[in-house]
mmCIF file of C-alpha atoms and ligand atoms in Angstrom:
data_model
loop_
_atom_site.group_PDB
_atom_site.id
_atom_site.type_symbol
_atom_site.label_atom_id
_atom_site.label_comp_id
_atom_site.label_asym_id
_atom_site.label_seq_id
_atom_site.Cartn_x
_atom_site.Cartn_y
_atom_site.Cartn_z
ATOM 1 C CA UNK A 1 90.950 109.852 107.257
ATOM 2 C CA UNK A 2 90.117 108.461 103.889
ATOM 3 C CA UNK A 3 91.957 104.731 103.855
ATOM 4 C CA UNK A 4 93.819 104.092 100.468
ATOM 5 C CA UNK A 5 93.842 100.802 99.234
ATOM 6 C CA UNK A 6 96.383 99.133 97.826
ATOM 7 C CA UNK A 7 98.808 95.915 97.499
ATOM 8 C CA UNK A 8 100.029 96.560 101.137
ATOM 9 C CA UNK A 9 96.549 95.331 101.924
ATOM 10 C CA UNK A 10 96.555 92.759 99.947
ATOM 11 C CA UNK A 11 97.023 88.817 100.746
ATOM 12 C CA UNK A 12 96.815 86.931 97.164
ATOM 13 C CA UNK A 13 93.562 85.725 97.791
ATOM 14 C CA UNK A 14 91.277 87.070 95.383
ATOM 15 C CA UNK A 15 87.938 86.447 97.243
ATOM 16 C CA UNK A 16 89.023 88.018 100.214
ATOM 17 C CA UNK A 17 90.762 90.403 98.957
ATOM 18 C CA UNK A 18 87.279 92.218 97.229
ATOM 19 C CA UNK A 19 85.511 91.617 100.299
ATOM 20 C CA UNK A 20 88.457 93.510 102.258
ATOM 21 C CA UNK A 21 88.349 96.365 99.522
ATOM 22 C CA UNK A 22 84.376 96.440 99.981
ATOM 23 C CA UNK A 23 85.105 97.157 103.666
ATOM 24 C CA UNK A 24 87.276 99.910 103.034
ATOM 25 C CA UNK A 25 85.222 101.548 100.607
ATOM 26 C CA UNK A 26 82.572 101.626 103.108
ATOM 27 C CA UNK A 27 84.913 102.752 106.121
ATOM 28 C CA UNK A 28 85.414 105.382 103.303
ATOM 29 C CA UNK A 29 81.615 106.159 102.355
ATOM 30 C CA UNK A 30 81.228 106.518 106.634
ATOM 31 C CA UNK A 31 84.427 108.777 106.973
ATOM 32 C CA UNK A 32 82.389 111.028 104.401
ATOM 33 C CA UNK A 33 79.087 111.600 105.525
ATOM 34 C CA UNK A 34 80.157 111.461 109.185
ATOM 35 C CA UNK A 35 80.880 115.179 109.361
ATOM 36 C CA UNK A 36 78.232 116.204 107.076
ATOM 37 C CA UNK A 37 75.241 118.196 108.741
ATOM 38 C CA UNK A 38 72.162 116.256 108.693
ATOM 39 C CA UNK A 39 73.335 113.159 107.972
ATOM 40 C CA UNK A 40 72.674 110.814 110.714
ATOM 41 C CA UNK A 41 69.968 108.832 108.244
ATOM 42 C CA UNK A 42 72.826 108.404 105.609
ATOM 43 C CA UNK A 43 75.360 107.627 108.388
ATOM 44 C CA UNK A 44 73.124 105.021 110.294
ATOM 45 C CA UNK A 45 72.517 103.117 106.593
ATOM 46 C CA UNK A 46 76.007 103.270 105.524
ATOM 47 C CA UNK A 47 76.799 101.754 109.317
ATOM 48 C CA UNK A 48 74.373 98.837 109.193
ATOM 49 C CA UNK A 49 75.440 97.621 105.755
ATOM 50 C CA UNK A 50 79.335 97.817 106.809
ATOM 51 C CA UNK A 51 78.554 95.711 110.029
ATOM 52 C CA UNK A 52 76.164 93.263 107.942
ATOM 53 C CA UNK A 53 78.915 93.086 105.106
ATOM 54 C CA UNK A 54 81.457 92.693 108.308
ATOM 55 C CA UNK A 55 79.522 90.241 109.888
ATOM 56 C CA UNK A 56 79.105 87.853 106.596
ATOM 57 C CA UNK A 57 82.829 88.284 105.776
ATOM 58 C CA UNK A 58 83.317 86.892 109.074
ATOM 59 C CA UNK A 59 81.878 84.221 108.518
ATOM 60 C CA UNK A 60 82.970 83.426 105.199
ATOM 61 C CA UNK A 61 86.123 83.906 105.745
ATOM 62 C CA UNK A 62 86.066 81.282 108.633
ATOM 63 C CA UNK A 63 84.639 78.567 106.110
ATOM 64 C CA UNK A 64 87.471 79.486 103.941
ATOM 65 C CA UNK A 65 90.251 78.889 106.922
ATOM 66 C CA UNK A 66 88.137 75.422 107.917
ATOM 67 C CA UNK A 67 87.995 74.081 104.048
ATOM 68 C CA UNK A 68 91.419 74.671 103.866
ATOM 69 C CA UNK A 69 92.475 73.367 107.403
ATOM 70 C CA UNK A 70 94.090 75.830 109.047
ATOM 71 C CA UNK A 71 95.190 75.201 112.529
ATOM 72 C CA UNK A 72 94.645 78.742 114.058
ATOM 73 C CA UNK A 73 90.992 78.962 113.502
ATOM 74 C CA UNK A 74 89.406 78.619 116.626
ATOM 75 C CA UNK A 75 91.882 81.592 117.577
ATOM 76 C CA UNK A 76 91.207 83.283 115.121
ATOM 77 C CA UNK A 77 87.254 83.170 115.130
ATOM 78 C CA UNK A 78 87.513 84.544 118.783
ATOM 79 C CA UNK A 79 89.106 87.543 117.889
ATOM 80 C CA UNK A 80 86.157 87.667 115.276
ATOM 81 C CA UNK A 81 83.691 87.103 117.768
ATOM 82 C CA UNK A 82 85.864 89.816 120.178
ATOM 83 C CA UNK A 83 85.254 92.331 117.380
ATOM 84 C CA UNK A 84 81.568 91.764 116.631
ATOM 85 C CA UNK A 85 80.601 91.940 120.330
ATOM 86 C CA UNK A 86 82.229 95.498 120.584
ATOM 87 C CA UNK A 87 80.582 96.587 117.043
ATOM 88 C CA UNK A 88 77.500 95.447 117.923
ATOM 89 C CA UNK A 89 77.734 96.805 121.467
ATOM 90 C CA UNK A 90 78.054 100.129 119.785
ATOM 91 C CA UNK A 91 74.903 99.652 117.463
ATOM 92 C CA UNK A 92 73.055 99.455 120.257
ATOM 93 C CA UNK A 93 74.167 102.283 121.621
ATOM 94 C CA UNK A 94 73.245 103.902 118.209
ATOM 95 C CA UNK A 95 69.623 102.735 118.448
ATOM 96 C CA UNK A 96 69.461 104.429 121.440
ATOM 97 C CA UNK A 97 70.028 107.605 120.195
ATOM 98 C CA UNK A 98 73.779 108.058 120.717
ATOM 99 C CA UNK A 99 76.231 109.490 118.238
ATOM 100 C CA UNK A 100 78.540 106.910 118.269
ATOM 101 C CA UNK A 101 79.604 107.396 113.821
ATOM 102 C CA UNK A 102 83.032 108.713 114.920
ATOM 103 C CA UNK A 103 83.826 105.919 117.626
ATOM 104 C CA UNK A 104 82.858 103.406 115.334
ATOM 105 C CA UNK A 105 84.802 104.921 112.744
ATOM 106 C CA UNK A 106 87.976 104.959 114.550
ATOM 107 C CA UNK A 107 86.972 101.482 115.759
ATOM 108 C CA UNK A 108 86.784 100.217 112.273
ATOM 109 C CA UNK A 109 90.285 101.947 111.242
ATOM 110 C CA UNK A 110 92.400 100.714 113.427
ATOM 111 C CA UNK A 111 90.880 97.082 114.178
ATOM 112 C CA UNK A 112 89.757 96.123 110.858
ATOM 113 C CA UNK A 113 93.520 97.397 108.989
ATOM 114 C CA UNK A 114 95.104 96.035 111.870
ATOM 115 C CA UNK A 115 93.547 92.905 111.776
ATOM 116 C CA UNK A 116 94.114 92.199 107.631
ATOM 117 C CA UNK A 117 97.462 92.968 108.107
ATOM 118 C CA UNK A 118 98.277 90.941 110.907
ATOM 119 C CA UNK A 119 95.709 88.303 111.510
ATOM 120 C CA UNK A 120 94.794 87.765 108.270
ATOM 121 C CA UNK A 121 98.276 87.887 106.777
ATOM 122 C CA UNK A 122 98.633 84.873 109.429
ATOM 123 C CA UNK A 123 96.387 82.490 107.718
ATOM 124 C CA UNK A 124 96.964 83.829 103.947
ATOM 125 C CA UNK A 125 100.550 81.322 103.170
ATOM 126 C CA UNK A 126 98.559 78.453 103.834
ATOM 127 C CA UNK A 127 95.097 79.574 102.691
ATOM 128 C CA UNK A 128 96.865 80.223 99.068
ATOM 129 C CA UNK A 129 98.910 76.889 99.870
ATOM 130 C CA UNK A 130 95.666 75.141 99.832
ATOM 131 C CA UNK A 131 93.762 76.765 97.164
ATOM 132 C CA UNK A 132 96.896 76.510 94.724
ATOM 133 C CA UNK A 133 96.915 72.834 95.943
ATOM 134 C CA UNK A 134 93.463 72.096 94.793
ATOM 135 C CA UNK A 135 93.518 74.434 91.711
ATOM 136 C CA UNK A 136 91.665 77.330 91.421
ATOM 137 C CA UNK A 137 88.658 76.157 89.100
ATOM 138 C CA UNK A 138 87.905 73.567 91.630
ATOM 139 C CA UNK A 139 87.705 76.129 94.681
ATOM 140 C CA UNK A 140 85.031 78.070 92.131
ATOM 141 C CA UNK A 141 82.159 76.062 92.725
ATOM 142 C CA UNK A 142 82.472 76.089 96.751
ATOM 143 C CA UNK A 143 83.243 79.858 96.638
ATOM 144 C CA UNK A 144 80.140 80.471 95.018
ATOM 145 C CA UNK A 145 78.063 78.289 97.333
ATOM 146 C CA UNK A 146 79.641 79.834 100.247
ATOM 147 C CA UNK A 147 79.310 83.259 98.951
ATOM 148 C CA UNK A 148 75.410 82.899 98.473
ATOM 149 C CA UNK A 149 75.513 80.991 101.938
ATOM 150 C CA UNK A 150 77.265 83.749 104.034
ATOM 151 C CA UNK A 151 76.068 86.815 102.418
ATOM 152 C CA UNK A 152 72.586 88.510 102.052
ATOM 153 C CA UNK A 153 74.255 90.814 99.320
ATOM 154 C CA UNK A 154 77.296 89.341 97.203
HETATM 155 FE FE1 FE2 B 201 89.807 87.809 109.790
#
């Protein structure tokens, strides 16, 4: 099912927000080669970029919660963690020559929407608190930093 995205998904924070909408689109880009004949070399590419991408958002994502102090993070980097163990658990799976593009798939729908909405729309009042706080042209400088920290690909 091809995931529309749209304000719903959105929480006001303009570096996360991209990063969520990359996600989709490649949720999307899996959702359309999965059923294609012969496709399993397009399907395990698309896969591995979505988890890397995944993965670094992760991460980034947890630097923005700690610069801006927010109290729920070590809860919130578990259910992170929860999520990357299953992924990855599934990869493996992959490399050993299991179809596994449509669990993932549904994996990735539910969790991942599931977990901007809720989870993320925990943390995004006093994420946007902070960054209003400290102006946006001030944040600039450490996004950039963290985005060439966290991600192989920005
Ligand atoms: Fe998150």
């Amino acid at each position: 099912m091809r995931i529309v995205w749209g304000p719903a998904y959105e929480l006001g924070i303009l570096v996360i927000d991209q990063q969520h909408k990359r996600i989709v689109d490649y949720i999307n880009d899996l959702d359309r080669l999965v059923d294609q004949p012969d496709a399993q070399l397009g399907v395990a590419r698309v896969l591995y970029d979505l988890v890397d991408y995944t993965e670094s958002h992760f991460s980034f994502e947890e630097a923005l919660m700690e610069r801006a102090g927010y109290k729920s993070l070590d809860d919130h980097h578990h259910k992170h963690r929860q999520f990357t163990f299953h992924i990855e658990s599934l990869l493996r799976r992959n490399d050993e020559g299991e179809v596994v593009a449509q669990e993932l798939l549904r994996l990735l729908e539910r969790w991942l929407l599931h977990h901007i909405l809720e989870e993320d729309g925990a943390y995004a009042d006093e994420v946007r608190d902070f960054i209003n706080s400290i102006g946006r042209e001030r944040l600039g400088g450490w996004v950039n930093d963290n985005l060439r920290k966290h991600f192989r690909v920005v």
